[in-house]
Short mmCIF file of C-alpha atoms in Angstrom, two decimals:
data_model
loop_
_atom_site.label_atom_id
_atom_site.label_comp_id
_atom_site.label_asym_id
_atom_site.label_seq_id
_atom_site.Cartn_x
_atom_site.Cartn_y
_atom_site.Cartn_z
CA MET A 105 55.16 -51.29 9.88
CA PRO A 106 51.75 -51.46 8.20
CA SER A 107 51.43 -54.05 5.50
CA ILE A 108 51.25 -53.16 1.81
CA TYR A 109 47.69 -54.59 1.77
CA LYS A 110 46.50 -52.23 4.52
CA ILE A 111 48.09 -49.18 2.85
CA SER A 112 46.47 -50.08 -0.48
CA THR A 113 43.08 -50.59 1.15
CA PHE A 114 43.34 -47.20 2.90
CA LEU A 115 44.28 -45.37 -0.30
CA ILE A 116 41.44 -46.97 -2.28
CA THR A 117 38.91 -46.09 0.48
CA MET A 118 40.09 -42.45 0.62
CA SER A 119 39.94 -42.18 -3.17
CA VAL A 120 36.31 -43.34 -3.19
CA VAL A 121 35.39 -40.87 -0.44
CA ILE A 122 37.11 -37.98 -2.21
CA LEU A 123 35.54 -38.80 -5.56
CA TYR A 124 32.07 -39.23 -4.03
CA GLY A 125 32.41 -35.92 -2.19
CA CYS A 126 33.51 -34.12 -5.36
CA ASP A 127 30.63 -35.51 -7.38
CA LYS A 128 28.10 -34.59 -4.70
CA LYS A 129 29.46 -31.05 -4.49
CA LYS A 130 29.16 -30.60 -8.26
CA SER A 131 25.56 -31.75 -8.29
CA ASP A 132 24.66 -29.36 -5.43
CA VAL A 133 26.02 -26.32 -7.25
CA SER A 134 23.98 -26.17 -10.42
CA PRO A 135 24.58 -23.22 -12.80
CA ASN A 136 20.80 -22.83 -13.02
CA GLU A 137 20.66 -22.17 -9.27
CA ASP A 138 23.35 -19.46 -9.25
CA PRO A 139 21.52 -16.41 -7.79
CA MET A 140 23.96 -14.07 -9.49
CA GLU A 141 23.38 -15.42 -13.00
CA SER A 142 21.47 -12.93 -15.13
CA MET A 143 21.28 -11.79 -18.73
CA VAL A 144 21.35 -8.18 -19.91
CA ILE A 145 19.45 -7.41 -23.13
CA ALA A 146 20.81 -4.19 -24.66
CA THR A 147 19.30 -2.62 -27.76
CA LEU A 148 21.44 -0.46 -30.02
CA ASN A 149 20.42 1.55 -33.05
CA ASN A 150 20.72 -1.41 -35.40
CA LYS A 151 21.12 -4.59 -33.31
CA THR A 152 20.50 -6.25 -29.96
CA LEU A 153 23.12 -7.76 -27.67
CA ALA A 154 22.69 -10.28 -24.87
CA LEU A 155 25.38 -9.90 -22.21
CA ASP A 156 26.30 -12.15 -19.29
CA GLY A 157 25.15 -10.20 -16.23
CA ARG A 158 28.08 -11.48 -14.16
CA THR A 159 30.91 -10.68 -16.57
CA GLY A 160 29.59 -8.34 -19.28
CA THR A 161 30.72 -10.70 -22.05
CA ILE A 162 28.56 -11.13 -25.15
CA LYS A 163 26.35 -14.23 -25.18
CA TRP A 164 24.69 -13.55 -28.55
CA GLU A 165 23.65 -10.74 -30.87
CA ILE A 166 20.95 -10.27 -33.51
CA ASN A 167 20.23 -7.67 -36.18
CA LYS A 168 16.82 -6.79 -34.75
CA VAL A 169 15.78 -4.15 -32.21
CA GLY A 170 12.65 -3.56 -30.15
CA LYS A 171 11.12 -3.72 -26.69
CA PHE A 172 11.58 -6.84 -24.55
CA GLY A 173 9.52 -8.67 -21.96
CA VAL A 174 9.31 -12.08 -20.31
CA GLY A 175 6.25 -14.26 -19.71
CA ASN A 176 5.97 -17.96 -18.86
CA ARG A 177 9.79 -18.26 -19.10
CA LYS A 178 9.76 -17.01 -22.72
CA LEU A 179 11.65 -14.02 -24.10
CA TYR A 180 9.42 -11.72 -26.16
CA MET A 181 10.62 -8.96 -28.47
CA GLU A 182 8.27 -6.41 -30.06
CA ALA A 183 9.85 -4.87 -33.16
CA GLY A 184 8.55 -1.35 -32.67
CA ASP A 185 8.92 -0.12 -36.22
CA ARG A 186 7.14 3.07 -37.24
CA TYR A 187 4.88 2.73 -40.26
CA ARG A 188 3.25 5.31 -42.49
CA LEU A 189 -0.51 5.20 -42.80
CA ASN A 190 -1.56 4.68 -46.40
CA ASN A 191 -4.90 6.18 -45.45
CA PRO A 192 -4.24 8.72 -42.63
CA ASN A 193 -7.96 9.56 -42.43
CA ASP A 194 -8.89 5.99 -41.54
CA THR A 195 -9.31 6.30 -37.76
CA THR A 196 -11.88 3.56 -37.16
CA ALA A 197 -10.22 0.46 -38.62
CA LEU A 198 -8.97 -1.55 -35.66
CA TYR A 199 -8.03 -4.96 -36.96
CA ALA A 200 -4.85 -6.96 -37.36
CA MET A 201 -2.52 -6.54 -40.31
CA PRO A 202 -1.88 -9.41 -42.75
CA ASP A 203 0.32 -12.18 -41.38
CA THR A 204 3.10 -11.15 -43.75
CA MET A 205 3.87 -8.36 -41.25
CA LYS A 206 5.39 -9.74 -38.02
CA ASN A 207 6.03 -7.53 -35.02
CA LEU A 208 6.02 -9.84 -31.97
CA PHE A 209 8.66 -12.55 -31.63
CA ILE A 210 9.65 -15.23 -29.14
CA LEU A 211 13.44 -15.54 -29.06
CA ASP A 212 15.48 -18.50 -27.88
CA GLY A 213 17.21 -17.28 -24.71
CA PHE A 214 20.28 -19.38 -25.51
CA ASN A 215 21.06 -17.94 -28.96
CA GLY A 216 18.58 -15.16 -29.77
CA LYS A 217 17.02 -16.96 -32.73
CA ALA A 218 13.33 -16.34 -33.42
CA ILE A 219 11.24 -19.47 -32.72
CA TRP A 220 7.78 -17.84 -33.03
CA ALA A 221 6.48 -14.71 -34.75
CA LYS A 222 3.05 -13.11 -34.99
CA ASN A 223 1.38 -9.96 -36.17
CA THR A 224 -0.30 -8.17 -33.26
CA LEU A 225 -0.70 -4.68 -34.76
CA LEU A 226 -4.04 -2.90 -34.95
CA ARG A 227 -3.87 -1.20 -38.32
CA PRO A 228 -3.44 -2.58 -41.87
CA ASN A 229 -1.29 -1.70 -44.88
CA PHE A 230 1.66 0.19 -43.39
CA VAL A 231 4.74 1.22 -45.34
CA HIS A 232 7.88 2.51 -43.63
CA VAL A 233 8.40 6.15 -44.64
CA CYS A 234 10.01 9.03 -42.75
CA CYS A 235 8.41 12.34 -41.79
CA THR A 236 4.80 11.54 -42.74
CA PRO A 237 1.82 10.58 -40.58
CA SER A 238 2.78 7.27 -39.02
CA GLU A 239 1.77 4.83 -36.34
CA GLN A 240 3.93 2.89 -33.93
CA SER A 241 3.17 0.03 -31.57
CA GLU A 242 5.28 -0.43 -28.42
CA LEU A 243 5.30 -3.33 -26.00
CA ILE A 244 4.24 -2.28 -22.49
CA GLY A 245 4.92 -5.68 -20.98
CA ILE A 246 3.96 -9.34 -20.71
CA ALA A 247 1.49 -10.47 -18.01
CA GLY A 248 1.16 -14.27 -18.13
CA ASP A 249 -0.43 -15.09 -21.48
CA ILE A 250 -1.29 -11.44 -22.25
CA ALA A 251 0.93 -9.06 -24.25
CA LEU A 252 0.14 -5.39 -23.66
CA PHE A 253 0.76 -2.68 -26.25
CA HIS A 254 0.65 1.09 -26.63
CA SER A 255 -0.27 2.37 -30.10
CA LYS A 256 0.93 5.89 -30.95
CA ARG A 257 0.29 8.23 -33.86
CA THR A 258 2.99 10.66 -35.03
CA ASP A 259 2.31 13.51 -37.42
CA ALA A 260 4.69 15.23 -39.85
CA VAL A 261 6.25 17.40 -37.14
CA GLU A 262 6.89 14.43 -34.82
CA TYR A 263 4.11 15.26 -32.37
CA ASN A 264 2.98 12.11 -30.62
CA HIS A 265 -0.63 11.18 -29.89
CA SER A 266 -1.62 8.04 -28.04
CA LYS A 267 -4.27 6.16 -30.01
CA ALA A 268 -4.89 3.03 -27.99
CA ILE A 269 -3.80 0.64 -25.27
CA TYR A 270 -4.60 -2.94 -26.17
CA ALA A 271 -4.06 -6.54 -25.11
CA TYR A 272 -3.12 -9.51 -27.28
CA ASP A 273 -3.97 -13.03 -26.07
CA LEU A 274 -0.83 -15.09 -26.68
CA THR A 275 -2.69 -18.40 -26.31
CA ALA A 276 -5.67 -17.61 -28.55
CA GLU A 277 -3.40 -15.49 -30.81
CA LYS A 278 -5.88 -12.63 -31.18
CA ILE A 279 -6.52 -9.17 -29.82
CA LYS A 280 -8.33 -9.44 -26.47
CA TRP A 281 -9.41 -5.83 -25.84
CA VAL A 282 -8.76 -2.26 -27.04
CA ILE A 283 -9.02 1.05 -25.17
CA LEU A 284 -9.07 4.12 -27.44
CA ILE A 285 -7.25 7.19 -26.14
CA GLU A 286 -7.34 10.82 -27.28
CA ASP A 287 -4.46 12.13 -25.13
CA MET A 288 -0.73 11.39 -24.95
CA VAL A 289 -0.17 8.88 -22.15
CA TYR A 290 2.73 6.88 -20.71
CA PRO A 291 1.64 3.35 -19.73
CA SER A 292 3.66 0.81 -17.76
CA LEU A 293 3.06 -2.60 -16.21
CA ILE A 294 3.52 -2.44 -12.44
CA ASN A 295 2.48 -5.04 -9.86
CA GLY A 296 0.09 -6.76 -12.25
CA LYS A 297 -1.73 -3.54 -13.25
CA ILE A 298 -1.42 -1.19 -16.19
CA GLN A 299 -0.40 2.16 -14.74
CA VAL A 300 -1.19 5.05 -17.10
CA ASP A 301 0.34 8.50 -16.59
CA ALA A 302 -1.59 11.23 -18.44
CA PRO A 303 0.30 14.47 -17.60
CA PHE A 304 -1.55 16.68 -20.09
CA SER A 305 -4.92 15.87 -18.53
CA HIS A 306 -3.38 15.89 -15.01
CA GLU A 307 -4.46 12.40 -14.05
CA CYS A 308 -3.23 8.90 -13.49
CA TYR A 309 -5.25 5.71 -13.68
CA PHE A 310 -4.91 1.95 -13.49
CA LEU A 311 -6.35 -0.66 -15.86
CA ASP A 312 -7.13 -4.34 -15.33
CA VAL A 313 -4.85 -6.53 -17.45
CA GLN A 314 -7.53 -9.07 -18.35
CA THR A 315 -10.32 -6.66 -19.28
CA GLY A 316 -8.81 -3.21 -19.79
CA LYS A 317 -11.36 -1.73 -17.38
CA GLU A 318 -10.38 1.17 -15.15
CA ILE A 319 -9.64 0.14 -11.55
CA GLN A 320 -8.44 3.36 -9.89
CA LYS A 321 -8.03 7.01 -10.89
CA TYR A 322 -6.21 9.96 -9.29
CA SER A 323 -5.45 13.58 -10.08
CA SER A 324 -1.70 13.89 -10.64
CA ASP A 325 0.67 16.39 -12.23
CA SER A 326 3.70 14.12 -12.16
CA PRO A 327 4.82 10.49 -12.13
CA HIS A 328 3.66 8.71 -9.02
CA MET A 329 3.64 5.46 -7.11
CA ILE A 330 1.48 3.47 -4.71
CA SER A 331 3.08 2.04 -1.59
CA GLY A 332 1.74 0.99 1.80
CA GLY A 333 -1.80 2.13 1.06
CA TYR A 334 -0.74 5.59 -0.14
CA PHE A 335 -0.62 7.26 -3.53
CA PHE A 336 2.45 9.53 -3.74
CA SER A 337 2.95 12.34 -6.23
CA ILE A 338 4.66 15.72 -6.65
CA LYS A 339 2.41 18.79 -6.69
CA ASN A 340 3.44 22.06 -8.35
CA SER A 341 6.94 20.67 -8.93
CA GLU A 342 7.96 21.17 -5.28
CA THR A 343 5.58 19.46 -2.85
CA LEU A 344 5.43 15.72 -2.13
CA ILE A 345 1.87 14.65 -1.33
CA ALA A 346 0.44 11.42 0.11
CA ILE A 347 -3.15 10.44 -0.73
CA ASP A 348 -5.03 7.57 0.87
CA GLU A 349 -5.36 4.86 -1.77
CA ILE A 350 -8.99 4.08 -0.88
CA SER A 351 -10.57 7.31 0.39
CA LYS A 352 -8.54 9.62 -1.93
CA GLU A 353 -8.05 11.93 1.07
CA VAL A 354 -4.78 13.92 1.22
CA LYS A 355 -2.94 12.63 4.30
CA TRP A 356 0.03 14.97 4.30
CA GLU A 357 2.21 17.30 2.23
CA PHE A 358 5.95 17.92 2.42
CA ARG A 359 8.15 20.57 0.85
CA GLY A 360 11.91 20.62 1.40
CA GLU A 361 13.19 24.01 2.54
CA ASN A 362 16.62 23.87 0.87
CA GLY A 363 16.16 21.78 -2.21
CA GLY A 364 14.35 23.69 -4.95
CA PRO A 365 12.09 21.99 -7.50
CA ALA A 366 11.70 18.23 -7.17
CA SER A 367 13.36 16.24 -9.95
CA TYR A 368 10.66 14.83 -12.22
CA GLY A 369 9.92 11.24 -11.27
CA SER A 370 12.84 10.88 -8.85
CA PHE A 371 10.99 9.62 -5.77
CA VAL A 372 11.01 6.09 -4.39
CA ALA A 373 9.33 4.39 -1.41
CA GLY A 374 11.02 2.18 1.18
CA ASP A 375 9.83 0.26 4.21
CA ASN A 376 9.20 3.32 6.38
CA GLY A 377 9.90 6.31 4.20
CA VAL A 378 9.54 8.09 0.89
CA TYR A 379 12.64 9.59 -0.74
CA TYR A 380 13.13 12.06 -3.56
CA GLY A 381 15.76 14.30 -5.13
CA THR A 382 15.69 17.87 -6.41
CA ASP A 383 17.11 19.84 -9.33
CA ARG A 384 19.63 21.39 -6.91
CA GLY A 385 21.21 18.17 -5.72
CA MET A 386 19.29 17.63 -2.48
CA ILE A 387 17.89 14.23 -1.44
CA TYR A 388 15.15 14.08 1.20
CA GLY A 389 13.94 11.24 3.39
CA VAL A 390 10.32 11.63 4.58
CA ASP A 391 8.34 9.47 7.02
CA LYS A 392 5.78 7.54 5.00
CA LYS A 393 2.96 7.77 7.56
CA THR A 394 3.37 11.30 8.95
CA GLY A 395 5.15 13.30 6.24
CA ALA A 396 7.78 14.48 8.74
CA GLN A 397 11.31 14.99 7.43
CA LYS A 398 13.67 12.18 8.46
CA TRP A 399 16.84 13.63 6.96
CA GLU A 400 18.33 15.54 4.04
CA PHE A 401 21.52 14.98 2.06
CA ARG A 402 23.36 17.41 -0.22
CA THR A 403 25.22 15.84 -3.16
CA ASP A 404 28.69 16.96 -4.23
CA ARG A 405 27.82 19.23 -7.16
CA GLN A 406 24.22 20.16 -6.34
CA ASP A 407 22.89 19.00 -9.70
CA PHE A 408 19.83 17.20 -11.05
CA ILE A 409 18.90 13.95 -9.22
CA GLY A 410 17.44 11.05 -11.20
CA GLU A 411 15.02 8.22 -10.41
CA GLY A 412 15.96 6.39 -7.21
CA ARG A 413 15.79 2.80 -6.03
CA PHE A 414 15.29 1.22 -2.60
CA TRP A 415 17.43 -1.84 -1.92
CA GLY A 416 18.93 -3.51 1.14
CA GLY A 417 17.97 -0.73 3.56
CA MET A 418 19.49 1.89 1.28
CA VAL A 419 18.14 4.45 -1.18
CA ILE A 420 20.26 4.72 -4.31
CA PHE A 421 20.08 7.78 -6.57
CA PRO A 422 21.90 8.76 -9.77
CA ALA A 423 22.98 12.39 -10.29
CA ARG A 424 23.66 14.23 -13.54
CA GLU A 425 27.19 14.97 -12.34
CA GLY A 426 27.98 11.33 -13.19
CA ARG A 427 27.85 9.88 -9.68
CA ILE A 428 25.58 7.36 -7.96
CA TYR A 429 24.85 7.85 -4.25
CA ALA A 430 23.79 5.11 -1.80
CA LEU A 431 22.33 6.42 1.48
CA ASP A 432 21.09 4.69 4.61
CA ALA A 433 17.29 4.87 4.32
CA GLU A 434 16.77 5.55 8.03
CA THR A 435 19.55 8.05 8.74
CA GLY A 436 20.58 9.48 5.37
CA GLN A 437 24.21 8.56 6.07
CA LEU A 438 26.32 8.09 2.95
CA LYS A 439 27.10 4.39 2.50
CA TRP A 440 29.01 4.78 -0.75
CA ARG A 441 29.32 6.92 -3.86
CA ALA A 442 30.47 5.76 -7.29
CA TRP A 443 31.59 7.85 -10.23
CA VAL A 444 30.54 6.35 -13.56
CA GLY A 445 30.22 9.35 -15.92
CA ASP A 446 32.75 10.74 -18.35
CA GLY A 447 31.96 14.34 -17.38
CA ILE A 448 29.61 16.60 -15.46
CA TRP A 449 26.78 16.18 -17.98
CA GLU A 450 27.11 12.39 -18.23
CA TYR A 451 23.83 11.50 -16.59
CA PRO A 452 23.25 7.88 -15.49
CA SER A 453 19.93 6.62 -16.81
CA ARG A 454 17.49 4.66 -14.68
CA LEU A 455 19.02 2.21 -12.24
CA THR A 456 18.03 -1.45 -12.41
CA ILE A 457 19.00 -3.64 -9.45
CA LYS A 458 19.07 -7.39 -9.93
CA ASN A 459 20.63 -10.05 -7.71
CA GLY A 460 22.64 -7.52 -5.73
CA ARG A 461 23.98 -5.70 -8.78
CA ILE A 462 23.19 -2.26 -10.18
CA PHE A 463 22.95 -1.80 -13.94
CA THR A 464 22.91 1.65 -15.55
CA SER A 465 23.83 3.20 -18.88
CA ILE A 466 25.65 6.50 -19.31
CA SER A 467 24.47 8.85 -22.06
CA GLY A 468 24.17 5.98 -24.52
CA LYS A 469 27.92 5.38 -24.34
CA ARG A 470 28.55 2.73 -21.68
CA LEU A 471 26.69 0.15 -19.64
CA PHE A 472 27.92 -0.26 -16.06
CA CYS A 473 27.45 -3.06 -13.55
CA LEU A 474 28.16 -2.20 -9.89
CA ASP A 475 28.05 -4.14 -6.64
CA ALA A 476 24.94 -2.80 -4.87
CA LYS A 477 26.48 -3.26 -1.41
CA THR A 478 29.74 -1.43 -2.06
CA GLY A 479 29.36 0.52 -5.30
CA LYS A 480 32.46 -1.14 -6.73
CA LYS A 481 32.44 -1.67 -10.48
CA LYS A 482 32.02 -5.25 -11.64
CA TRP A 483 32.29 -4.51 -15.35
CA ASP A 484 31.38 -2.00 -18.03
CA PHE A 485 30.67 -2.33 -21.75
CA ASN A 486 31.79 0.31 -24.25
CA PHE A 487 29.15 1.32 -26.82
CA THR A 488 31.29 3.85 -28.71
CA THR A 489 33.00 1.40 -31.06
CA PRO A 490 32.15 1.17 -34.78
CA GLN A 491 30.81 -2.35 -34.21
CA TYR A 492 28.67 -1.53 -31.16
CA TYR A 493 27.58 2.10 -31.12
CA GLY A 494 24.97 3.80 -28.95
CA ILE A 495 22.92 1.86 -26.37
CA VAL A 496 19.22 2.80 -26.58
CA ASP A 497 17.67 0.71 -23.79
CA PHE A 498 18.33 -2.36 -21.66
CA TRP A 499 16.52 -5.07 -19.65
CA ILE A 500 17.75 -7.54 -17.01
CA PHE A 501 16.39 -11.08 -16.62
CA ASP A 502 17.56 -13.93 -14.41
CA LYS A 503 17.16 -17.70 -14.25
CA SER A 504 14.00 -17.48 -12.17
CA GLU A 505 12.27 -15.71 -15.10
CA LEU A 506 13.87 -17.12 -18.23
CA ASP A 507 15.86 -20.06 -19.56
CA PHE A 508 19.15 -19.00 -21.12
#
């Protein structure tokens, strides 16, 4: 029989090995390296919630609302209040308001508390009043140390006019440049450029973030995108067109035979194709280089198709019937469908895909998180309670962008 000394020595050695292995395993799996860890920022009518992207549980909440963006691992919130102009005829004064008015904040990602606040607005002496000429500043996005804004004017009948797009230098803490605008436009920050949709003047153009100077300009009647050297847009509500990004030459046009009018802004580009939905529930796959039809798919209720996403070899579209469809991008084969609406008119808003999960809100009532591979629900948050009522917008950030 083995001696008591040998047995004791063996047990002590095994204990050390087990403990060392456990400690090493813990250090290798850091919470900060979890690819699934994300934070959902959801704005309501009167407050903002931060939710754990993996579970849907509340991390923190604040009694402020606005537009959110991330830059240099900092969480920015622009409090987009609407202010009445004390002097509506003053259209030339373009200078910052007194520092007593704060509209741009840096929030602590761990608790939502404001740790920095500045005034970045263009016009002075605003007072919040309803139904009179007013001006509103909205955050377009954060590009490094530049915050980009869209200034809008609203008259007594709620007709919007874009007044300016401007940049605020977050390091120098001053306005960097201003572009005055006479038309209503819809700017966004995409791939390091300011993309400006101007549907009333039938054009689309791109601005340089650092200078505000125009880089490219196209004629366009609808939302659009640039992918693989092509500019894609919808012409006359029914025809998908591809324009060479450099020469501006029309390369091809495609019109689906069975689909009806194209849903406004529904198209998305993949590796080899362009995909869009129609108002009659059809989804088309089109070869990106030739414009030839790859496939077509008819949804269950033949209703309005929303803005799609390309992910993992699939195109994923929401439909106003309350379903989300995931199709193989090459064949159009249905990979999965998920029902998330409460009724036929419960239209899923834009889809955001982050770390293999789909996030979408339903008619301001619920926020859903689905597995992008299978469509299975991970969690949903109810925004119809007295405490948390009506989701207005949401953003998703992960550990690679922000500390939280």
